[in-house]
PDB file of C-alpha atoms in Angstrom:
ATOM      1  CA  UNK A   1     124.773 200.421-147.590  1.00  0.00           C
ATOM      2  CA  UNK A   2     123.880 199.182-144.413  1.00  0.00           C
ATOM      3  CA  UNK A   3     123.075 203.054-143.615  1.00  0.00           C
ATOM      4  CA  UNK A   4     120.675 203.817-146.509  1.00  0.00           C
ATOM      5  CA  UNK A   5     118.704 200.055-145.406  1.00  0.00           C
ATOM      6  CA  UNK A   6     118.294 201.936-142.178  1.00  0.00           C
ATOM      7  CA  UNK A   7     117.268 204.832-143.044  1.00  0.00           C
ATOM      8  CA  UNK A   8     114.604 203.409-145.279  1.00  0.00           C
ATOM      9  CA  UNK A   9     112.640 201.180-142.732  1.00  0.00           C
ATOM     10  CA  UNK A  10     113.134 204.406-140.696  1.00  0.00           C
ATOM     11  CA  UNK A  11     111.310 206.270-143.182  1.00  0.00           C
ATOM     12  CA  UNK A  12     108.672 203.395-143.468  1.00  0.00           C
ATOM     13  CA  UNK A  13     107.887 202.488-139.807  1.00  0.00           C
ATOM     14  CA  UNK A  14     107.555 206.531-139.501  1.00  0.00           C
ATOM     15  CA  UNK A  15     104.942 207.267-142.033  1.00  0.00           C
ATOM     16  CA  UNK A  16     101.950 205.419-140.839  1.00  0.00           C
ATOM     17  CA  UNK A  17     102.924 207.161-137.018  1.00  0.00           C
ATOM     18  CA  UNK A  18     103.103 210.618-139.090  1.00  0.00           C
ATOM     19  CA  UNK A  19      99.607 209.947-140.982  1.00  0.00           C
ATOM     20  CA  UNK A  20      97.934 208.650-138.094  1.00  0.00           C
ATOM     21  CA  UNK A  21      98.940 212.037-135.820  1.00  0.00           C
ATOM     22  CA  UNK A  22      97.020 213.969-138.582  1.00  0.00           C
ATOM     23  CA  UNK A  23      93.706 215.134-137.116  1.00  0.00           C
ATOM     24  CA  UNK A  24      90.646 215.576-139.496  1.00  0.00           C
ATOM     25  CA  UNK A  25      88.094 217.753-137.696  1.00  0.00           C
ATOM     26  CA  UNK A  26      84.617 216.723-138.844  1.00  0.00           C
ATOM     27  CA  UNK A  27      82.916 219.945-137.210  1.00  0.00           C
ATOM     28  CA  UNK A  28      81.216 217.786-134.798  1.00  0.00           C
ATOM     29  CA  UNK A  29      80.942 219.810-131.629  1.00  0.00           C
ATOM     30  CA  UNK A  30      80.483 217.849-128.139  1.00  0.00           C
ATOM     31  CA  UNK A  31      78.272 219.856-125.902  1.00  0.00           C
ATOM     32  CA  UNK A  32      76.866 218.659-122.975  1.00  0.00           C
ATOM     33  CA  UNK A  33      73.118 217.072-123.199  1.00  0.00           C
ATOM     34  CA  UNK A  34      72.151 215.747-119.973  1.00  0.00           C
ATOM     35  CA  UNK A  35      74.159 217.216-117.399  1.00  0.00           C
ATOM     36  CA  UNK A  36      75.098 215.352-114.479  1.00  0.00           C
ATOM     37  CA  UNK A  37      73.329 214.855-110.943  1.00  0.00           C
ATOM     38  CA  UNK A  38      69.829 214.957-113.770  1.00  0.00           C
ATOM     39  CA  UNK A  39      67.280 212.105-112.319  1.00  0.00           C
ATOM     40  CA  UNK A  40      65.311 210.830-115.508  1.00  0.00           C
ATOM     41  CA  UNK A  41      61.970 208.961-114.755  1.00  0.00           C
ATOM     42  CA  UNK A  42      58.647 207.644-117.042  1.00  0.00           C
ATOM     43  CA  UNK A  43      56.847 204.949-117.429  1.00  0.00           C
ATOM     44  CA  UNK A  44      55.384 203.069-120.865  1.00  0.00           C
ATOM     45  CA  UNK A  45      51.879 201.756-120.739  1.00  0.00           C
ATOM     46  CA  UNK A  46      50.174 199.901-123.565  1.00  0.00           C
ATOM     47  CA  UNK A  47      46.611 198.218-123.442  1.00  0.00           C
ATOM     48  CA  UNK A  48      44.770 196.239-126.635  1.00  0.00           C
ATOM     49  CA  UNK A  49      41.438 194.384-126.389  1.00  0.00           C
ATOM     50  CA  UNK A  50      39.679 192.223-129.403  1.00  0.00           C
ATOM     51  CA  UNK A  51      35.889 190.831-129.475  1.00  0.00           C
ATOM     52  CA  UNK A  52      35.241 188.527-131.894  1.00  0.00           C
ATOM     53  CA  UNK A  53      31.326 187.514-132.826  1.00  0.00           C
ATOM     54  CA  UNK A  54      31.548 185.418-135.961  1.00  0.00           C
ATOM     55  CA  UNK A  55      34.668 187.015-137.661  1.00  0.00           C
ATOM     56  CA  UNK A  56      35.529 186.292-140.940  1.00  0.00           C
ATOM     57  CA  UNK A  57      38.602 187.285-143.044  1.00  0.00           C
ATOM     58  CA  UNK A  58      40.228 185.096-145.306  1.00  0.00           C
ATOM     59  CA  UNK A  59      40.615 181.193-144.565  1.00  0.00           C
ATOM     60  CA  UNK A  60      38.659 181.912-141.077  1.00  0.00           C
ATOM     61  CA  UNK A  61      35.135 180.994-141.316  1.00  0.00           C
ATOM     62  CA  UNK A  62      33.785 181.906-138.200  1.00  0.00           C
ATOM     63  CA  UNK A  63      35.612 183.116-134.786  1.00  0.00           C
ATOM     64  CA  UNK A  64      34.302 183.889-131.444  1.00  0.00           C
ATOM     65  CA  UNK A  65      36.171 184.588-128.636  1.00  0.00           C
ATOM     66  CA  UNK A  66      37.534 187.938-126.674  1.00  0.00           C
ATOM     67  CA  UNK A  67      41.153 189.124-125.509  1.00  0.00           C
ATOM     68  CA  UNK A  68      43.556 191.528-124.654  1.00  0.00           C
ATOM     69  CA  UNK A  69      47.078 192.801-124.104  1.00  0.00           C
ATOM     70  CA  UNK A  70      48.419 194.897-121.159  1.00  0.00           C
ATOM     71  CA  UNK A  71      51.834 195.775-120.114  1.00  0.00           C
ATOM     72  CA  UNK A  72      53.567 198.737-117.396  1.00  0.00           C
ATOM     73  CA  UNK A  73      56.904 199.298-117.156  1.00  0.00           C
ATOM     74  CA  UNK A  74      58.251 202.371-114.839  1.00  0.00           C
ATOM     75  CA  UNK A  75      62.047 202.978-115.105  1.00  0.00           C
ATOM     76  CA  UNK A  76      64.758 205.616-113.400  1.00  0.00           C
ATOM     77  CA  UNK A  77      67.800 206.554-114.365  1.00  0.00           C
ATOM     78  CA  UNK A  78      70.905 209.034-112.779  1.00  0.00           C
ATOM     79  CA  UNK A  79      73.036 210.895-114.650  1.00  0.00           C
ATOM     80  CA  UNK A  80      76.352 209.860-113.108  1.00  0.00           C
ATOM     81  CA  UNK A  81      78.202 212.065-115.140  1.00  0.00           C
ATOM     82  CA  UNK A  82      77.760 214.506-118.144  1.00  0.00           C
ATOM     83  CA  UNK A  83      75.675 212.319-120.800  1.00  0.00           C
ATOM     84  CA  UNK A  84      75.937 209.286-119.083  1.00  0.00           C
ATOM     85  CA  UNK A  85      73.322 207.962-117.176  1.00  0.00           C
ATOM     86  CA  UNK A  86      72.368 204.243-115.436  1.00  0.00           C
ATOM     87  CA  UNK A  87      69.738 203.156-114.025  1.00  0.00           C
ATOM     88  CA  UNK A  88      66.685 200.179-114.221  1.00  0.00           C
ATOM     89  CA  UNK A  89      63.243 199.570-115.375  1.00  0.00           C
ATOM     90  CA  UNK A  90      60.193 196.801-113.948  1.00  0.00           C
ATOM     91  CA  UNK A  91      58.173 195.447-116.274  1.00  0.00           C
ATOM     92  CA  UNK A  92      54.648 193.860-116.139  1.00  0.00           C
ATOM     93  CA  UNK A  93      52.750 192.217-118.341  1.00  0.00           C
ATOM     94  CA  UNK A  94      49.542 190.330-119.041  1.00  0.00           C
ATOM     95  CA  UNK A  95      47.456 188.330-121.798  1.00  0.00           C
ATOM     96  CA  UNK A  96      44.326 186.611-122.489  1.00  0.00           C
ATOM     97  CA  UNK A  97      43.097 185.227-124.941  1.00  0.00           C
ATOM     98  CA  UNK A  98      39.626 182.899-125.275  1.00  0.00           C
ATOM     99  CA  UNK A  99      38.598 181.228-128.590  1.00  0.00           C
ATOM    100  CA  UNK A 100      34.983 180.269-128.288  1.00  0.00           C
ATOM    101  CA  UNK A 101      34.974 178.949-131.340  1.00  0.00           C
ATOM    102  CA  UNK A 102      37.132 179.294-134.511  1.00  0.00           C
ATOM    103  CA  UNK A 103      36.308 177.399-138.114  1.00  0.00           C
ATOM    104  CA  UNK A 104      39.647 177.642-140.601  1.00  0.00           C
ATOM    105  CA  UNK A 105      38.744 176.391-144.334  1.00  0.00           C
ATOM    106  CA  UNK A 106      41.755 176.684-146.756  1.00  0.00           C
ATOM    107  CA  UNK A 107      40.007 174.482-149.285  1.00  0.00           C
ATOM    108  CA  UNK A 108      37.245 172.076-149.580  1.00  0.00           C
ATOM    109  CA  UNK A 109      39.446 169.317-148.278  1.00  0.00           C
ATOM    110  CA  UNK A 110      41.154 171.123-145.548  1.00  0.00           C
ATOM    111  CA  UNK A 111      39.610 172.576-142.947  1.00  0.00           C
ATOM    112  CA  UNK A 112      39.390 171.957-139.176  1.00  0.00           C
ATOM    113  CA  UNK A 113      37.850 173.855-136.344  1.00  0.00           C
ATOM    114  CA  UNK A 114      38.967 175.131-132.373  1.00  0.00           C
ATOM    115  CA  UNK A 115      36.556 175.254-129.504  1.00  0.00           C
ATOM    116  CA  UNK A 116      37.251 176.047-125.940  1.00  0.00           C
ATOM    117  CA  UNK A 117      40.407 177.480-125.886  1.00  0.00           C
ATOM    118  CA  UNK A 118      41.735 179.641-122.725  1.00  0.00           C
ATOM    119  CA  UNK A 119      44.990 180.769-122.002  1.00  0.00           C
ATOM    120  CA  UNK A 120      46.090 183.507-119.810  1.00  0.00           C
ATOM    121  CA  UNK A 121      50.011 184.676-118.984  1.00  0.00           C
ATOM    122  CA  UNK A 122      51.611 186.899-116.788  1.00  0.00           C
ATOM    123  CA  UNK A 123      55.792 188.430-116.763  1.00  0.00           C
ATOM    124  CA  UNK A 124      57.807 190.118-114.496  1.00  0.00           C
ATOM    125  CA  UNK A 125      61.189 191.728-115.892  1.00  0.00           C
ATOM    126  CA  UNK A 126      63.777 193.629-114.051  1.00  0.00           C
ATOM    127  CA  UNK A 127      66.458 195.288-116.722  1.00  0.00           C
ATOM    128  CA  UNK A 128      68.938 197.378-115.571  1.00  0.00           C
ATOM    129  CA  UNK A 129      69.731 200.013-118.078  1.00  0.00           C
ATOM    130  CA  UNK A 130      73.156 202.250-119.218  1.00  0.00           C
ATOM    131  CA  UNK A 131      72.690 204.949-121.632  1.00  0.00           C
ATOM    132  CA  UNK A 132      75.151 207.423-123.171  1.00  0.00           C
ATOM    133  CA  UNK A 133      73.734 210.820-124.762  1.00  0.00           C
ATOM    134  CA  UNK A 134      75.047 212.439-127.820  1.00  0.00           C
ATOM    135  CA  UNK A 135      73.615 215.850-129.099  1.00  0.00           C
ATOM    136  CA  UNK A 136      72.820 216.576-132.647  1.00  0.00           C
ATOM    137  CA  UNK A 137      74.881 219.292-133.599  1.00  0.00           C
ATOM    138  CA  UNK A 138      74.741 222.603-131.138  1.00  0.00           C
ATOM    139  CA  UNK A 139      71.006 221.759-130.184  1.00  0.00           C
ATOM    140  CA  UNK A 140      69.442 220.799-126.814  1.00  0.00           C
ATOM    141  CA  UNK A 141      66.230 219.852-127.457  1.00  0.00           C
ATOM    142  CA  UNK A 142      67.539 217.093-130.411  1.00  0.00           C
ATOM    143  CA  UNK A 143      69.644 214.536-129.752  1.00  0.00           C
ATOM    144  CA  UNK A 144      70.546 210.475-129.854  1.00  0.00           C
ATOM    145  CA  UNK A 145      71.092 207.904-127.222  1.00  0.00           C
ATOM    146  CA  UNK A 146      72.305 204.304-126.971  1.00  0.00           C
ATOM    147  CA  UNK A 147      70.859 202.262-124.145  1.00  0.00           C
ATOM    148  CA  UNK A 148      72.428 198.856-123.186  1.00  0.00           C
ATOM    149  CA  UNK A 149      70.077 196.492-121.064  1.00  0.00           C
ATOM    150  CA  UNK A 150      70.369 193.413-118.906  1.00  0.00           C
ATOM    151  CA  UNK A 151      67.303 191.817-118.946  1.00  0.00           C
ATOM    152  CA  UNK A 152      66.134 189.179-116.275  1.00  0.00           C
ATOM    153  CA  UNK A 153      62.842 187.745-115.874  1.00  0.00           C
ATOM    154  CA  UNK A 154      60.296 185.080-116.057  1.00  0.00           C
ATOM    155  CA  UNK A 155      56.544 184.190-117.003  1.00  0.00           C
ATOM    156  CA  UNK A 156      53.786 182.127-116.086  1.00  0.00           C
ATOM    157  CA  UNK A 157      50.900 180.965-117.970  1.00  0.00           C
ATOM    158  CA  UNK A 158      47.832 178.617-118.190  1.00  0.00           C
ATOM    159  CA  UNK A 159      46.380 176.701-121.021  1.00  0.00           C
ATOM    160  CA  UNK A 160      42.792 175.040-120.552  1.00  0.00           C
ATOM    161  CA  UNK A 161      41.248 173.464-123.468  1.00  0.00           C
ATOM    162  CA  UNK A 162      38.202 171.215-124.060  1.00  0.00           C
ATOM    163  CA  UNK A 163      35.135 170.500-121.630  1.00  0.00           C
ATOM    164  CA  UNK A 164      33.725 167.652-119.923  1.00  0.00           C
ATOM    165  CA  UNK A 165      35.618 164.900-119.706  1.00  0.00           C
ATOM    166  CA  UNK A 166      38.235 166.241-122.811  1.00  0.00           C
ATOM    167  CA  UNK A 167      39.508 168.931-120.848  1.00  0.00           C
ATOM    168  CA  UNK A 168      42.707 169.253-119.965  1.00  0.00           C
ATOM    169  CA  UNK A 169      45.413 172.119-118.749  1.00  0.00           C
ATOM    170  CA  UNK A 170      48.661 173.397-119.134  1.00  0.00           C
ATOM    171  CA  UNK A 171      50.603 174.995-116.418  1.00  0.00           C
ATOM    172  CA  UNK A 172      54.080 176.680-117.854  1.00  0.00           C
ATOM    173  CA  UNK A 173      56.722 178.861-116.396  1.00  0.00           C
ATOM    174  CA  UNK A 174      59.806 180.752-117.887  1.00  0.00           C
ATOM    175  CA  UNK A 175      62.992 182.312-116.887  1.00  0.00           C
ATOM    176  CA  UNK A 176      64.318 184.765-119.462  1.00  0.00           C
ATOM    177  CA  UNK A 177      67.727 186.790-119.219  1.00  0.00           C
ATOM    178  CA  UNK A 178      68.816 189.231-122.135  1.00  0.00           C
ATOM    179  CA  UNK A 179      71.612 191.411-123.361  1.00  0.00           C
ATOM    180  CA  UNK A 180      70.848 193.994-126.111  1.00  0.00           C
ATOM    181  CA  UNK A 181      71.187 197.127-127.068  1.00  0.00           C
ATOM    182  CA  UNK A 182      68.600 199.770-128.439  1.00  0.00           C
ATOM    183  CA  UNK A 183      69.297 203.294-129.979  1.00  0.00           C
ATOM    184  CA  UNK A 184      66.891 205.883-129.524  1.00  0.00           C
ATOM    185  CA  UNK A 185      66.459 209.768-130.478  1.00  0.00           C
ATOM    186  CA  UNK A 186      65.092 212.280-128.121  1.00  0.00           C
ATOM    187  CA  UNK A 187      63.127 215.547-128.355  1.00  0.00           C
ATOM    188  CA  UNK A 188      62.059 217.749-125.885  1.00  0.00           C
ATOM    189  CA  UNK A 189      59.098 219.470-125.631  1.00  0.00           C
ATOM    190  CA  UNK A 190      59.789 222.064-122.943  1.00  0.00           C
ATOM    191  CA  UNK A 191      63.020 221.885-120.258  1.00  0.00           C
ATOM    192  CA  UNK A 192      61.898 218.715-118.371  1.00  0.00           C
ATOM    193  CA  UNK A 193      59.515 216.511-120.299  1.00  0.00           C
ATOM    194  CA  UNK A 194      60.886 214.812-123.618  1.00  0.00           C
ATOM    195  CA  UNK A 195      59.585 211.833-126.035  1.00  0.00           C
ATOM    196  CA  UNK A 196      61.752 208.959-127.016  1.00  0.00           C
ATOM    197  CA  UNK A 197      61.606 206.953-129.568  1.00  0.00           C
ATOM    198  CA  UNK A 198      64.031 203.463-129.230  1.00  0.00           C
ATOM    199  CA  UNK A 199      64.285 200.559-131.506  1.00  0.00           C
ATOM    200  CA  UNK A 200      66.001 197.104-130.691  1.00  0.00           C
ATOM    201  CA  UNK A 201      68.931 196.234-133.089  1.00  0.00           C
ATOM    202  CA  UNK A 202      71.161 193.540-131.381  1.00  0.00           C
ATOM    203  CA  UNK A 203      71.225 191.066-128.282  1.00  0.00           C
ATOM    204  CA  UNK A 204      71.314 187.869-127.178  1.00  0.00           C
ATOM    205  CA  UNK A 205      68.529 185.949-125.544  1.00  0.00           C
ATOM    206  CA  UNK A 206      68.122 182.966-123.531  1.00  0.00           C
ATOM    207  CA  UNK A 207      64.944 181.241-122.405  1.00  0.00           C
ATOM    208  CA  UNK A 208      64.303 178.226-120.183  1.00  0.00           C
ATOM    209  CA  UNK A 209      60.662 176.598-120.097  1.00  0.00           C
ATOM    210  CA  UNK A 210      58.865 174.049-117.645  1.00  0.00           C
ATOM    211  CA  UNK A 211      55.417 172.725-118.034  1.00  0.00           C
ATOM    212  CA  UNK A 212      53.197 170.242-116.598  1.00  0.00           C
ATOM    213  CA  UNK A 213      50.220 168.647-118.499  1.00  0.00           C
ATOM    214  CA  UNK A 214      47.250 167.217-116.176  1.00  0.00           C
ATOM    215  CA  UNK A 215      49.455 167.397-113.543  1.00  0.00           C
ATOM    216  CA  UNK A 216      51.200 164.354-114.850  1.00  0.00           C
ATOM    217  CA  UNK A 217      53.134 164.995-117.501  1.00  0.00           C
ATOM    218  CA  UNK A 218      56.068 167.182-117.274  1.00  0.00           C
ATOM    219  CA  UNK A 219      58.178 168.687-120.205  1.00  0.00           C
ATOM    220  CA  UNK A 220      60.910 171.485-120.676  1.00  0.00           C
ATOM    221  CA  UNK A 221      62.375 173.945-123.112  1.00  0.00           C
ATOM    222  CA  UNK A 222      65.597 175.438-123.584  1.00  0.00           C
ATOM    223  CA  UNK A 223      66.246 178.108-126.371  1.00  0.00           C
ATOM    224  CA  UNK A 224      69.083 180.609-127.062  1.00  0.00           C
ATOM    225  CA  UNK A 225      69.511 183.480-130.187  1.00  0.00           C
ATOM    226  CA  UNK A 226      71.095 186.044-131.250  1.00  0.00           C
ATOM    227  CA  UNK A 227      69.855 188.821-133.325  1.00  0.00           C
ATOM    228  CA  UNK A 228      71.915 191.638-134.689  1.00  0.00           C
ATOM    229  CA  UNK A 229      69.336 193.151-137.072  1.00  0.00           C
ATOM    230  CA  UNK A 230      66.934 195.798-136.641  1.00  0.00           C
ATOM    231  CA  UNK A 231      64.206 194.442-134.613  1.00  0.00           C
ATOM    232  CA  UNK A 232      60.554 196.690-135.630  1.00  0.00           C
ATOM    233  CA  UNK A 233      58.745 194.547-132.828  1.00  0.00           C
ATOM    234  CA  UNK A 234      60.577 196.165-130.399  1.00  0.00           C
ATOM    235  CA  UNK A 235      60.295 199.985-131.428  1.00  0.00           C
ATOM    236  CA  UNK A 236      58.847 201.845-128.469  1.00  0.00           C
ATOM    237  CA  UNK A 237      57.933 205.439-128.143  1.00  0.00           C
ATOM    238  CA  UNK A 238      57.447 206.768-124.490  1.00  0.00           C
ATOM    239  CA  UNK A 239      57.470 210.043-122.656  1.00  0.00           C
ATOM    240  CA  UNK A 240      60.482 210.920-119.739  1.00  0.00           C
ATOM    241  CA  UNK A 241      60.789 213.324-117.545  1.00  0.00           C
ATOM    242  CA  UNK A 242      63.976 215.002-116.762  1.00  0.00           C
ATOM    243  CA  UNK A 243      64.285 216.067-113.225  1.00  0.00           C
TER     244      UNK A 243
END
Protein backbone atom coordinates (compact mmCIF):
# COMPACT_ATOMS: atom_id res chain seq x y z
CA UNK A 1 0.00 0.00 0.00
CA UNK A 2 2.55 2.16 1.13
CA UNK A 3 4.18 1.42 -2.48
CA UNK A 4 1.22 2.38 -4.73
CA UNK A 5 0.96 5.98 -2.24
CA UNK A 6 4.45 6.41 -3.57
CA UNK A 7 4.20 5.82 -6.70
CA UNK A 8 1.26 8.13 -7.07
CA UNK A 9 2.77 11.46 -5.69
CA UNK A 10 5.63 10.21 -7.94
CA UNK A 11 3.44 10.32 -10.80
CA UNK A 12 1.98 13.74 -9.61
CA UNK A 13 5.09 15.80 -8.64
CA UNK A 14 6.37 14.44 -12.25
CA UNK A 15 3.72 15.70 -14.52
CA UNK A 16 3.87 19.39 -14.16
CA UNK A 17 8.12 18.84 -14.62
CA UNK A 18 7.08 16.65 -17.84
CA UNK A 19 4.51 19.44 -19.22
CA UNK A 20 6.64 22.22 -18.45
CA UNK A 21 9.85 20.52 -20.55
CA UNK A 22 7.41 20.61 -23.56
CA UNK A 23 8.54 23.37 -25.93
CA UNK A 24 5.88 25.18 -28.13
CA UNK A 25 7.73 26.94 -30.95
CA UNK A 26 5.78 30.07 -31.89
CA UNK A 27 7.89 30.61 -35.24
CA UNK A 28 9.33 33.65 -33.81
CA UNK A 29 12.82 33.88 -35.21
CA UNK A 30 15.55 36.05 -33.20
CA UNK A 31 17.83 37.71 -35.65
CA UNK A 32 20.06 40.22 -34.83
CA UNK A 33 18.80 44.07 -35.27
CA UNK A 34 21.36 46.35 -34.09
CA UNK A 35 24.53 44.68 -34.02
CA UNK A 36 26.98 45.46 -31.51
CA UNK A 37 29.91 48.15 -31.38
CA UNK A 38 26.66 50.36 -33.57
CA UNK A 39 26.86 54.17 -32.09
CA UNK A 40 23.17 55.55 -32.41
CA UNK A 41 22.83 59.44 -32.26
CA UNK A 42 19.75 62.25 -33.05
CA UNK A 43 18.38 64.85 -31.64
CA UNK A 44 14.38 65.99 -31.23
CA UNK A 45 13.56 69.60 -31.74
CA UNK A 46 10.11 71.10 -31.38
CA UNK A 47 9.18 74.93 -31.60
CA UNK A 48 5.32 76.50 -31.25
CA UNK A 49 4.51 80.24 -31.19
CA UNK A 50 0.78 81.86 -30.61
CA UNK A 51 -0.29 85.71 -31.22
CA UNK A 52 -3.30 86.59 -29.91
CA UNK A 53 -5.11 90.15 -31.03
CA UNK A 54 -8.60 90.01 -29.59
CA UNK A 55 -9.27 86.18 -29.75
CA UNK A 56 -12.43 84.85 -29.22
CA UNK A 57 -13.65 81.21 -28.94
CA UNK A 58 -16.10 80.13 -26.61
CA UNK A 59 -16.35 81.66 -22.93
CA UNK A 60 -13.17 83.98 -23.95
CA UNK A 61 -14.23 87.35 -24.87
CA UNK A 62 -11.26 88.97 -25.83
CA UNK A 63 -7.39 87.80 -25.48
CA UNK A 64 -4.24 89.50 -26.27
CA UNK A 65 -1.07 88.35 -25.55
CA UNK A 66 1.90 86.28 -27.51
CA UNK A 67 3.93 82.96 -26.63
CA UNK A 68 5.77 80.09 -27.44
CA UNK A 69 7.22 76.66 -26.78
CA UNK A 70 10.79 75.40 -27.51
CA UNK A 71 12.59 72.36 -26.49
CA UNK A 72 16.24 70.34 -27.81
CA UNK A 73 17.18 67.28 -26.67
CA UNK A 74 20.41 65.44 -28.34
CA UNK A 75 20.95 61.83 -27.10
CA UNK A 76 23.72 58.83 -27.83
CA UNK A 77 23.56 55.54 -27.34
CA UNK A 78 26.24 52.23 -27.77
CA UNK A 79 25.30 49.09 -28.66
CA UNK A 80 27.06 47.09 -25.95
CA UNK A 81 26.02 44.00 -27.29
CA UNK A 82 23.72 42.53 -30.07
CA UNK A 83 20.28 44.54 -29.57
CA UNK A 84 21.16 46.08 -26.56
CA UNK A 85 22.19 49.41 -26.37
CA UNK A 86 22.71 52.29 -23.33
CA UNK A 87 23.33 55.41 -23.43
CA UNK A 88 21.85 59.26 -22.33
CA UNK A 89 20.01 62.18 -23.62
CA UNK A 90 20.13 66.38 -22.45
CA UNK A 91 17.23 68.07 -22.60
CA UNK A 92 16.35 71.83 -22.88
CA UNK A 93 13.50 73.57 -22.70
CA UNK A 94 11.80 76.96 -22.70
CA UNK A 95 8.31 78.86 -22.38
CA UNK A 96 6.68 82.11 -22.48
CA UNK A 97 3.78 83.10 -22.25
CA UNK A 98 2.27 87.00 -21.93
CA UNK A 99 -1.49 87.70 -21.48
CA UNK A 100 -2.06 91.31 -22.32
CA UNK A 101 -5.31 91.06 -21.65
CA UNK A 102 -7.87 88.19 -21.41
CA UNK A 103 -11.93 88.74 -20.71
CA UNK A 104 -13.67 85.08 -19.71
CA UNK A 105 -17.69 85.39 -19.63
CA UNK A 106 -19.41 82.01 -18.82
CA UNK A 107 -22.68 83.77 -18.13
CA UNK A 108 -24.06 87.10 -17.41
CA UNK A 109 -23.17 86.73 -13.77
CA UNK A 110 -19.81 85.22 -14.11
CA UNK A 111 -17.22 86.64 -15.70
CA UNK A 112 -13.84 88.11 -14.69
CA UNK A 113 -10.91 89.40 -16.64
CA UNK A 114 -6.61 88.96 -16.60
CA UNK A 115 -4.26 91.77 -17.42
CA UNK A 116 -0.55 91.79 -17.23
CA UNK A 117 0.41 88.47 -16.96
CA UNK A 118 4.20 87.26 -17.72
CA UNK A 119 5.73 84.16 -17.03
CA UNK A 120 8.71 82.64 -18.55
CA UNK A 121 10.46 78.98 -17.57
CA UNK A 122 13.40 77.24 -18.40
CA UNK A 123 14.53 72.99 -17.73
CA UNK A 124 17.47 71.14 -17.88
CA UNK A 125 17.13 67.16 -17.88
CA UNK A 126 19.81 64.61 -18.02
CA UNK A 127 18.16 60.87 -18.59
CA UNK A 128 20.22 58.15 -19.04
CA UNK A 129 18.65 55.66 -21.33
CA UNK A 130 18.73 51.44 -21.81
CA UNK A 131 17.06 50.04 -24.74
CA UNK A 132 16.66 46.44 -25.95
CA UNK A 133 15.79 45.79 -29.81
CA UNK A 134 13.53 43.14 -31.05
CA UNK A 135 12.96 42.57 -34.88
CA UNK A 136 9.64 41.99 -36.43
CA UNK A 137 9.79 38.80 -37.95
CA UNK A 138 12.97 38.17 -40.51
CA UNK A 139 13.03 42.01 -41.41
CA UNK A 140 15.72 44.68 -40.80
CA UNK A 141 14.32 47.68 -41.61
CA UNK A 142 11.01 46.93 -39.05
CA UNK A 143 11.33 46.38 -35.73
CA UNK A 144 10.32 47.31 -31.80
CA UNK A 145 12.25 48.65 -28.91
CA UNK A 146 11.75 49.20 -25.18
CA UNK A 147 13.66 52.09 -23.67
CA UNK A 148 13.95 52.44 -19.82
CA UNK A 149 14.96 56.06 -18.57
CA UNK A 150 16.25 57.70 -15.43
CA UNK A 151 15.28 61.02 -15.52
CA UNK A 152 16.94 63.87 -13.38
CA UNK A 153 16.39 67.43 -13.64
CA UNK A 154 15.09 70.72 -12.58
CA UNK A 155 13.32 74.08 -13.74
CA UNK A 156 13.19 77.59 -13.12
CA UNK A 157 10.61 80.07 -13.78
CA UNK A 158 9.27 83.66 -13.24
CA UNK A 159 5.84 84.96 -12.70
CA UNK A 160 5.24 88.90 -12.90
CA UNK A 161 1.80 90.11 -12.71
CA UNK A 162 0.14 93.54 -12.31
CA UNK A 163 1.74 97.15 -12.77
CA UNK A 164 2.39 100.04 -10.72
CA UNK A 165 2.20 99.64 -7.40
CA UNK A 166 0.03 95.97 -7.79
CA UNK A 167 2.82 94.26 -9.21
CA UNK A 168 4.28 91.60 -7.84
CA UNK A 169 6.64 88.37 -8.84
CA UNK A 170 7.16 84.91 -8.46
CA UNK A 171 10.48 83.29 -8.51
CA UNK A 172 10.14 79.18 -8.53
CA UNK A 173 12.54 76.36 -8.94
CA UNK A 174 12.14 72.49 -9.34
CA UNK A 175 14.03 69.35 -9.02
CA UNK A 176 12.45 66.46 -10.91
CA UNK A 177 13.78 62.72 -11.00
CA UNK A 178 11.83 59.95 -13.05
CA UNK A 179 11.71 56.28 -13.79
CA UNK A 180 9.64 55.09 -16.81
CA UNK A 181 9.60 53.20 -19.51
CA UNK A 182 8.55 53.94 -23.24
CA UNK A 183 8.12 51.42 -26.20
CA UNK A 184 8.82 52.51 -29.51
CA UNK A 185 8.85 50.97 -33.23
CA UNK A 186 11.52 51.72 -35.70
CA UNK A 187 11.82 51.96 -39.50
CA UNK A 188 14.56 52.61 -41.53
CA UNK A 189 14.75 54.50 -44.40
CA UNK A 190 18.10 53.52 -45.90
CA UNK A 191 21.15 51.53 -43.80
CA UNK A 192 21.92 54.36 -41.30
CA UNK A 193 19.12 56.84 -40.82
CA UNK A 194 15.75 55.48 -39.20
CA UNK A 195 12.46 57.22 -37.61
CA UNK A 196 11.14 56.31 -34.24
CA UNK A 197 8.17 56.61 -32.96
CA UNK A 198 7.99 56.09 -28.73
CA UNK A 199 5.11 56.50 -26.45
CA UNK A 200 5.28 56.71 -22.51
CA UNK A 201 3.26 53.90 -20.73
CA UNK A 202 4.56 53.59 -17.08
CA UNK A 203 6.87 55.43 -14.43
CA UNK A 204 7.11 57.01 -11.45
CA UNK A 205 7.69 60.68 -10.86
CA UNK A 206 8.76 62.85 -8.16
CA UNK A 207 8.84 66.63 -8.01
CA UNK A 208 10.06 69.07 -5.36
CA UNK A 209 9.10 72.93 -5.67
CA UNK A 210 10.46 76.23 -3.95
CA UNK A 211 9.17 79.67 -4.50
CA UNK A 212 9.51 83.03 -3.19
CA UNK A 213 6.78 85.77 -3.51
CA UNK A 214 8.12 89.57 -3.33
CA UNK A 215 11.04 88.30 -2.04
CA UNK A 216 9.30 87.74 1.23
CA UNK A 217 7.27 85.08 1.19
CA UNK A 218 8.55 81.67 0.73
CA UNK A 219 6.52 78.42 -0.02
CA UNK A 220 7.26 74.74 -1.21
CA UNK A 221 5.83 71.77 -3.02
CA UNK A 222 6.32 68.22 -2.85
CA UNK A 223 4.47 65.77 -5.28
CA UNK A 224 4.95 62.07 -6.20
CA UNK A 225 2.80 59.63 -8.96
CA UNK A 226 2.72 56.88 -10.59
CA UNK A 227 1.26 56.21 -13.91
CA UNK A 228 1.05 52.86 -15.58
CA UNK A 229 -1.26 53.79 -18.48
CA UNK A 230 -0.56 54.85 -21.85
CA UNK A 231 0.55 58.34 -21.66
CA UNK A 232 -0.45 60.25 -25.50
CA UNK A 233 1.35 63.49 -24.08
CA UNK A 234 4.39 61.87 -24.24
CA UNK A 235 4.36 60.21 -27.84
CA UNK A 236 7.42 61.46 -29.68
CA UNK A 237 8.51 60.81 -33.18
CA UNK A 238 12.24 61.65 -34.00
CA UNK A 239 14.84 60.73 -36.55
CA UNK A 240 18.35 58.54 -35.43
CA UNK A 241 21.12 57.84 -37.03
CA UNK A 242 22.84 54.59 -36.85
CA UNK A 243 26.53 54.82 -37.08
Amino acid sequence: MHRLYYLILLFIFSLPISLSAQRFDRGITQITFIPKGQWITGCNISYSQHTNDNYKFIVIEGWNGEGYNFSVSPFLLYCFKDNLASGGKFEYTRSLLKINNLDISIDDDLSFSLSDIYTLKHGYYATGLFRAYLNLGESKRFGLFNEVQLKFGGTQSKLISGSGESLTGTYESSFDFGLGMAPGMIAFVNDYTAVEVTVGVLGFNVKSINQTTDQVVVGSRKTSSANFKINLLALSLGLSFYL
